[in-house]
mmCIF file with all atom_site columns, C-alpha atoms in Angstrom:
data_model
loop_
_atom_site.group_PDB
_atom_site.id
_atom_site.type_symbol
_atom_site.label_atom_id
_atom_site.label_alt_id
_atom_site.label_comp_id
_atom_site.label_asym_id
_atom_site.label_entity_id
_atom_site.label_seq_id
_atom_site.pdbx_PDB_ins_code
_atom_site.Cartn_x
_atom_site.Cartn_y
_atom_site.Cartn_z
_atom_site.occupancy
_atom_site.B_iso_or_equiv
_atom_site.pdbx_formal_charge
_atom_site.auth_seq_id
_atom_site.auth_comp_id
_atom_site.auth_asym_id
_atom_site.auth_atom_id
_atom_site.pdbx_PDB_model_num
ATOM 1   C CA . UNK H 1 1   ? 148.573 123.136 117.413 1.00 45.00 ? 77  UNK H CA 1
ATOM 2   C CA . UNK H 1 2   ? 149.449 126.585 118.488 1.00 47.00 ? 78  UNK H CA 1
ATOM 3   C CA . UNK H 1 3   ? 146.901 129.404 118.428 1.00 46.00 ? 79  UNK H CA 1
ATOM 4   C CA . UNK H 1 4   ? 148.204 130.844 115.175 1.00 47.00 ? 80  UNK H CA 1
ATOM 5   C CA . UNK H 1 5   ? 147.617 127.698 113.126 1.00 45.00 ? 81  UNK H CA 1
ATOM 6   C CA . UNK H 1 6   ? 144.352 126.427 114.568 1.00 45.00 ? 82  UNK H CA 1
ATOM 7   C CA . UNK H 1 7   ? 142.460 129.736 114.563 1.00 46.00 ? 83  UNK H CA 1
ATOM 8   C CA . UNK H 1 8   ? 139.342 129.109 112.522 1.00 46.00 ? 84  UNK H CA 1
ATOM 9   C CA . UNK H 1 9   ? 140.669 125.926 110.892 1.00 45.00 ? 85  UNK H CA 1
ATOM 10  C CA . UNK H 1 10  ? 138.170 123.626 112.584 1.00 46.00 ? 86  UNK H CA 1
ATOM 11  C CA . UNK H 1 11  ? 135.241 125.783 111.564 1.00 48.00 ? 87  UNK H CA 1
ATOM 12  C CA . UNK H 1 12  ? 136.162 125.818 107.881 1.00 49.00 ? 88  UNK H CA 1
ATOM 13  C CA . UNK H 1 13  ? 137.325 122.207 107.624 1.00 48.00 ? 89  UNK H CA 1
ATOM 14  C CA . UNK H 1 14  ? 140.680 123.134 106.091 1.00 47.00 ? 90  UNK H CA 1
ATOM 15  C CA . UNK H 1 15  ? 143.709 120.928 106.446 1.00 47.00 ? 91  UNK H CA 1
ATOM 16  C CA . UNK H 1 16  ? 147.216 121.915 107.339 1.00 44.00 ? 92  UNK H CA 1
ATOM 17  C CA . UNK H 1 17  ? 148.372 121.484 103.728 1.00 45.00 ? 93  UNK H CA 1
ATOM 18  C CA . UNK H 1 18  ? 146.484 124.656 102.723 1.00 46.00 ? 94  UNK H CA 1
ATOM 19  C CA . UNK H 1 19  ? 148.752 126.983 100.765 1.00 54.00 ? 95  UNK H CA 1
ATOM 20  C CA . UNK H 1 20  ? 148.862 130.648 101.649 1.00 52.00 ? 96  UNK H CA 1
ATOM 21  C CA . UNK H 1 21  ? 147.198 132.882 99.114  1.00 67.00 ? 97  UNK H CA 1
ATOM 22  C CA . UNK H 1 22  ? 149.115 135.934 98.045  1.00 71.00 ? 98  UNK H CA 1
ATOM 23  C CA . UNK H 1 23  ? 147.935 139.330 99.178  1.00 78.00 ? 99  UNK H CA 1
ATOM 24  C CA . UNK H 1 24  ? 150.645 141.232 97.298  1.00 78.00 ? 100 UNK H CA 1
ATOM 25  C CA . UNK H 1 25  ? 151.724 141.096 93.663  1.00 74.00 ? 101 UNK H CA 1
ATOM 26  C CA . UNK H 1 26  ? 154.127 138.305 92.793  1.00 72.00 ? 102 UNK H CA 1
ATOM 27  C CA . UNK H 1 27  ? 155.799 136.904 89.686  1.00 84.00 ? 103 UNK H CA 1
ATOM 28  C CA . UNK H 1 28  ? 155.678 133.254 88.801  1.00 74.00 ? 104 UNK H CA 1
ATOM 29  C CA . UNK H 1 29  ? 153.641 130.501 87.223  1.00 77.00 ? 105 UNK H CA 1
ATOM 30  C CA . UNK H 1 30  ? 152.647 128.877 90.516  1.00 77.00 ? 106 UNK H CA 1
ATOM 31  C CA . UNK H 1 31  ? 149.338 130.629 91.037  1.00 81.00 ? 107 UNK H CA 1
ATOM 32  C CA . UNK H 1 32  ? 145.677 129.803 91.416  1.00 81.00 ? 108 UNK H CA 1
ATOM 33  C CA . UNK H 1 33  ? 143.478 131.599 88.910  1.00 84.00 ? 109 UNK H CA 1
ATOM 34  C CA . UNK H 1 34  ? 139.695 131.287 89.294  1.00 82.00 ? 110 UNK H CA 1
ATOM 35  C CA . UNK H 1 35  ? 139.675 127.602 90.287  1.00 75.00 ? 111 UNK H CA 1
ATOM 36  C CA . UNK H 1 36  ? 141.368 125.634 93.060  1.00 80.00 ? 112 UNK H CA 1
ATOM 37  C CA . UNK H 1 37  ? 144.564 124.065 91.750  1.00 73.00 ? 113 UNK H CA 1
ATOM 38  C CA . UNK H 1 38  ? 144.443 125.800 88.360  1.00 70.00 ? 114 UNK H CA 1
ATOM 39  C CA . UNK H 1 39  ? 146.803 126.354 86.651  1.00 80.00 ? 115 UNK H CA 1
ATOM 40  C CA . UNK H 1 40  ? 148.895 124.504 89.232  1.00 78.00 ? 116 UNK H CA 1
ATOM 41  C CA . UNK H 1 41  ? 152.614 124.206 88.576  1.00 83.00 ? 117 UNK H CA 1
ATOM 42  C CA . UNK H 1 42  ? 152.403 123.624 84.820  1.00 84.00 ? 118 UNK H CA 1
ATOM 43  C CA . UNK H 1 43  ? 153.875 126.283 82.548  1.00 88.00 ? 119 UNK H CA 1
ATOM 44  C CA . UNK H 1 44  ? 151.462 125.304 79.778  1.00 91.00 ? 120 UNK H CA 1
ATOM 45  C CA . UNK H 1 45  ? 148.421 125.647 82.007  1.00 89.00 ? 121 UNK H CA 1
ATOM 46  C CA . UNK H 1 46  ? 149.733 128.981 83.306  1.00 91.00 ? 122 UNK H CA 1
ATOM 47  C CA . UNK H 1 47  ? 150.050 130.199 79.714  1.00 92.00 ? 123 UNK H CA 1
ATOM 48  C CA . UNK H 1 48  ? 146.482 128.994 79.080  1.00 93.00 ? 124 UNK H CA 1
ATOM 49  C CA . UNK H 1 49  ? 145.251 130.912 82.143  1.00 93.00 ? 125 UNK H CA 1
ATOM 50  C CA . UNK H 1 50  ? 146.905 134.078 80.788  1.00 94.00 ? 126 UNK H CA 1
ATOM 51  C CA . UNK H 1 51  ? 145.202 133.540 77.424  1.00 96.00 ? 127 UNK H CA 1
ATOM 52  C CA . UNK H 1 52  ? 141.827 133.042 79.157  1.00 95.00 ? 128 UNK H CA 1
ATOM 53  C CA . UNK H 1 53  ? 142.265 136.284 81.130  1.00 96.00 ? 129 UNK H CA 1
ATOM 54  C CA . UNK H 1 54  ? 143.351 138.118 77.953  1.00 98.00 ? 130 UNK H CA 1
ATOM 55  C CA . UNK H 1 55  ? 140.262 136.885 76.069  1.00 97.00 ? 131 UNK H CA 1
ATOM 56  C CA . UNK H 1 56  ? 137.932 137.743 78.984  1.00 96.00 ? 132 UNK H CA 1
ATOM 57  C CA . UNK H 1 57  ? 139.234 141.328 78.932  1.00 97.00 ? 133 UNK H CA 1
ATOM 58  C CA . UNK H 1 58  ? 138.653 141.567 75.173  1.00 97.00 ? 134 UNK H CA 1
ATOM 59  C CA . UNK H 1 59  ? 135.104 140.243 75.666  1.00 96.00 ? 135 UNK H CA 1
ATOM 60  C CA . UNK H 1 60  ? 134.412 142.937 78.295  1.00 96.00 ? 136 UNK H CA 1
ATOM 61  C CA . UNK H 1 61  ? 135.540 145.610 75.823  1.00 95.00 ? 137 UNK H CA 1
ATOM 62  C CA . UNK H 1 62  ? 133.405 144.106 73.057  1.00 94.00 ? 138 UNK H CA 1
ATOM 63  C CA . UNK H 1 63  ? 130.318 144.185 75.286  1.00 93.00 ? 139 UNK H CA 1
ATOM 64  C CA . UNK H 1 64  ? 131.167 147.768 76.244  1.00 92.00 ? 140 UNK H CA 1
ATOM 65  C CA . UNK H 1 65  ? 131.349 148.970 72.631  1.00 91.00 ? 141 UNK H CA 1
ATOM 66  C CA . UNK H 1 66  ? 129.169 146.654 70.523  1.00 90.00 ? 142 UNK H CA 1
ATOM 67  C CA . UNK H 1 67  ? 126.153 147.812 68.561  1.00 88.00 ? 143 UNK H CA 1
ATOM 68  C CA . UNK H 1 68  ? 123.812 144.884 68.089  1.00 88.00 ? 144 UNK H CA 1
ATOM 69  C CA . UNK H 1 69  ? 120.470 146.662 68.353  1.00 88.00 ? 145 UNK H CA 1
ATOM 70  C CA . UNK H 1 70  ? 119.307 148.107 65.047  1.00 89.00 ? 146 UNK H CA 1
ATOM 71  C CA . UNK H 1 71  ? 117.343 151.343 64.702  1.00 87.00 ? 147 UNK H CA 1
ATOM 72  C CA . UNK H 1 72  ? 113.613 150.747 64.785  1.00 88.00 ? 148 UNK H CA 1
ATOM 73  C CA . UNK H 1 73  ? 113.834 147.683 67.028  1.00 89.00 ? 149 UNK H CA 1
ATOM 74  C CA . UNK H 1 74  ? 110.877 147.296 69.373  1.00 92.00 ? 150 UNK H CA 1
ATOM 75  C CA . UNK H 1 75  ? 111.790 149.094 72.605  1.00 91.00 ? 151 UNK H CA 1
ATOM 76  C CA . UNK H 1 76  ? 110.830 146.103 74.773  1.00 94.00 ? 152 UNK H CA 1
ATOM 77  C CA . UNK H 1 77  ? 112.985 143.736 72.721  1.00 91.00 ? 153 UNK H CA 1
ATOM 78  C CA . UNK H 1 78  ? 115.826 146.279 72.710  1.00 91.00 ? 154 UNK H CA 1
ATOM 79  C CA . UNK H 1 79  ? 115.528 146.652 76.483  1.00 92.00 ? 155 UNK H CA 1
ATOM 80  C CA . UNK H 1 80  ? 115.661 142.893 77.001  1.00 94.00 ? 156 UNK H CA 1
ATOM 81  C CA . UNK H 1 81  ? 118.722 142.567 74.730  1.00 92.00 ? 157 UNK H CA 1
ATOM 82  C CA . UNK H 1 82  ? 120.432 145.400 76.616  1.00 91.00 ? 158 UNK H CA 1
ATOM 83  C CA . UNK H 1 83  ? 119.632 143.708 79.927  1.00 94.00 ? 159 UNK H CA 1
ATOM 84  C CA . UNK H 1 84  ? 121.121 140.383 78.794  1.00 94.00 ? 160 UNK H CA 1
ATOM 85  C CA . UNK H 1 85  ? 124.204 142.144 77.399  1.00 93.00 ? 161 UNK H CA 1
ATOM 86  C CA . UNK H 1 86  ? 124.639 144.115 80.632  1.00 93.00 ? 162 UNK H CA 1
ATOM 87  C CA . UNK H 1 87  ? 124.328 140.937 82.699  1.00 95.00 ? 163 UNK H CA 1
ATOM 88  C CA . UNK H 1 88  ? 126.942 139.160 80.594  1.00 95.00 ? 164 UNK H CA 1
ATOM 89  C CA . UNK H 1 89  ? 129.302 142.158 80.688  1.00 95.00 ? 165 UNK H CA 1
ATOM 90  C CA . UNK H 1 90  ? 129.037 142.426 84.480  1.00 96.00 ? 166 UNK H CA 1
ATOM 91  C CA . UNK H 1 91  ? 129.489 138.669 84.891  1.00 96.00 ? 167 UNK H CA 1
ATOM 92  C CA . UNK H 1 92  ? 132.593 138.546 82.701  1.00 96.00 ? 168 UNK H CA 1
ATOM 93  C CA . UNK H 1 93  ? 133.966 141.691 84.388  1.00 96.00 ? 169 UNK H CA 1
ATOM 94  C CA . UNK H 1 94  ? 133.554 140.156 87.831  1.00 95.00 ? 170 UNK H CA 1
ATOM 95  C CA . UNK H 1 95  ? 135.145 136.900 86.665  1.00 94.00 ? 171 UNK H CA 1
ATOM 96  C CA . UNK H 1 96  ? 138.075 138.928 85.344  1.00 96.00 ? 172 UNK H CA 1
ATOM 97  C CA . UNK H 1 97  ? 138.324 140.795 88.646  1.00 93.00 ? 173 UNK H CA 1
ATOM 98  C CA . UNK H 1 98  ? 138.441 137.494 90.529  1.00 89.00 ? 174 UNK H CA 1
ATOM 99  C CA . UNK H 1 99  ? 141.263 136.304 88.259  1.00 91.00 ? 175 UNK H CA 1
ATOM 100 C CA . UNK H 1 100 ? 143.217 139.503 88.966  1.00 91.00 ? 176 UNK H CA 1
ATOM 101 C CA . UNK H 1 101 ? 142.721 138.904 92.681  1.00 88.00 ? 177 UNK H CA 1
ATOM 102 C CA . UNK H 1 102 ? 145.215 136.047 92.342  1.00 88.00 ? 178 UNK H CA 1
ATOM 103 C CA . UNK H 1 103 ? 147.734 138.924 92.650  1.00 89.00 ? 179 UNK H CA 1
ATOM 104 C CA . UNK H 1 104 ? 149.845 137.344 89.915  1.00 89.00 ? 180 UNK H CA 1
ATOM 105 C CA . UNK H 1 105 ? 151.619 139.997 87.837  1.00 92.00 ? 181 UNK H CA 1
ATOM 106 C CA . UNK H 1 106 ? 151.263 137.947 84.639  1.00 93.00 ? 182 UNK H CA 1
ATOM 107 C CA . UNK H 1 107 ? 147.487 137.692 85.132  1.00 93.00 ? 183 UNK H CA 1
ATOM 108 C CA . UNK H 1 108 ? 147.290 141.428 85.811  1.00 94.00 ? 184 UNK H CA 1
ATOM 109 C CA . UNK H 1 109 ? 149.293 142.255 82.686  1.00 96.00 ? 185 UNK H CA 1
ATOM 110 C CA . UNK H 1 110 ? 147.222 139.846 80.561  1.00 97.00 ? 186 UNK H CA 1
ATOM 111 C CA . UNK H 1 111 ? 144.066 141.667 81.709  1.00 97.00 ? 187 UNK H CA 1
ATOM 112 C CA . UNK H 1 112 ? 145.515 145.120 81.005  1.00 97.00 ? 188 UNK H CA 1
ATOM 113 C CA . UNK H 1 113 ? 146.788 144.080 77.567  1.00 98.00 ? 189 UNK H CA 1
ATOM 114 C CA . UNK H 1 114 ? 143.441 142.380 76.826  1.00 98.00 ? 190 UNK H CA 1
ATOM 115 C CA . UNK H 1 115 ? 141.547 145.567 77.685  1.00 96.00 ? 191 UNK H CA 1
ATOM 116 C CA . UNK H 1 116 ? 144.011 147.568 75.577  1.00 96.00 ? 192 UNK H CA 1
ATOM 117 C CA . UNK H 1 117 ? 143.607 145.304 72.543  1.00 97.00 ? 193 UNK H CA 1
ATOM 118 C CA . UNK H 1 118 ? 139.836 145.126 73.049  1.00 96.00 ? 194 UNK H CA 1
ATOM 119 C CA . UNK H 1 119 ? 139.520 148.901 73.180  1.00 94.00 ? 195 UNK H CA 1
ATOM 120 C CA . UNK H 1 120 ? 141.775 149.254 70.141  1.00 94.00 ? 196 UNK H CA 1
ATOM 121 C CA . UNK H 1 121 ? 139.574 146.826 68.194  1.00 94.00 ? 197 UNK H CA 1
ATOM 122 C CA . UNK H 1 122 ? 136.127 147.930 69.392  1.00 92.00 ? 198 UNK H CA 1
ATOM 123 C CA . UNK H 1 123 ? 136.325 151.344 71.050  1.00 90.00 ? 199 UNK H CA 1
ATOM 124 C CA . UNK H 1 124 ? 138.995 153.396 69.351  1.00 89.00 ? 200 UNK H CA 1
ATOM 125 C CA . UNK H 1 125 ? 137.288 153.689 65.971  1.00 86.00 ? 201 UNK H CA 1
ATOM 126 C CA . UNK H 1 126 ? 140.503 152.885 64.101  1.00 89.00 ? 202 UNK H CA 1
ATOM 127 C CA . UNK H 1 127 ? 138.934 149.945 62.295  1.00 84.00 ? 203 UNK H CA 1
ATOM 128 C CA . UNK H 1 128 ? 135.579 151.572 61.500  1.00 79.00 ? 204 UNK H CA 1
ATOM 129 C CA . UNK H 1 129 ? 134.858 152.874 58.056  1.00 74.00 ? 205 UNK H CA 1
ATOM 130 C CA . UNK H 1 130 ? 134.387 156.610 58.095  1.00 66.00 ? 206 UNK H CA 1
ATOM 131 C CA . UNK H 1 131 ? 131.075 157.830 56.819  1.00 58.00 ? 207 UNK H CA 1
ATOM 132 C CA . UNK H 1 132 ? 131.802 160.926 54.712  1.00 51.00 ? 208 UNK H CA 1
ATOM 133 C CA . UNK H 1 133 ? 128.087 161.726 54.349  1.00 49.00 ? 209 UNK H CA 1
ATOM 134 C CA . UNK H 1 134 ? 127.642 162.155 58.100  1.00 47.00 ? 210 UNK H CA 1
ATOM 135 C CA . UNK H 1 135 ? 130.993 163.332 59.483  1.00 47.00 ? 211 UNK H CA 1
ATOM 136 C CA . UNK H 1 136 ? 129.586 164.428 62.852  1.00 47.00 ? 212 UNK H CA 1
ATOM 137 C CA . UNK H 1 137 ? 127.648 161.269 63.491  1.00 48.00 ? 213 UNK H CA 1
ATOM 138 C CA . UNK H 1 138 ? 128.684 159.820 66.819  1.00 51.00 ? 214 UNK H CA 1
ATOM 139 C CA . UNK H 1 139 ? 128.596 156.097 67.225  1.00 55.00 ? 215 UNK H CA 1
ATOM 140 C CA . UNK H 1 140 ? 127.328 154.786 70.500  1.00 68.00 ? 216 UNK H CA 1
ATOM 141 C CA . UNK H 1 141 ? 127.317 151.500 72.280  1.00 72.00 ? 217 UNK H CA 1
ATOM 142 C CA . UNK H 1 142 ? 124.158 149.622 73.098  1.00 73.00 ? 218 UNK H CA 1
ATOM 143 C CA . UNK H 1 143 ? 125.269 149.772 76.734  1.00 67.00 ? 219 UNK H CA 1
ATOM 144 C CA . UNK H 1 144 ? 126.203 152.750 78.855  1.00 70.00 ? 220 UNK H CA 1
ATOM 145 C CA . UNK H 1 145 ? 129.781 152.880 80.188  1.00 69.00 ? 221 UNK H CA 1
ATOM 146 C CA . UNK H 1 146 ? 130.554 150.946 83.344  1.00 65.00 ? 222 UNK H CA 1
ATOM 147 C CA . UNK H 1 147 ? 131.314 153.242 86.254  1.00 58.00 ? 223 UNK H CA 1
ATOM 148 C CA . UNK H 1 148 ? 132.827 152.715 89.671  1.00 48.00 ? 224 UNK H CA 1
#
């Protein structure tokens, strides 16, 4: 082996059949998303991976805008619910980020469209009934916004 191919290979136990991972955006169904070998070379499994990414992005938006805690809830119980919701939101967000790190353009677009649809459904207020009795009432999420 020359120095370029054997550098670090023995330490990590990787074989020579290891495929190069992409470090730039690329088009195509031959990608690995979240798990080794998935979706592989199957168009159907690639479509499924795009659907999974799309749904994960919608779930992140739901967690970011949901209102599950009712007024008058015990503050300890409310705090525990918020903590669980925050943990789930962060976990799903990180899973989504790892999927995007496949650098596949289709996965990236599925995430962006999923966030767009999720915000439209849960954050935009388009589908909420207006309350004429309290026009200045601001709705809030149980969780604070995620920041970078």
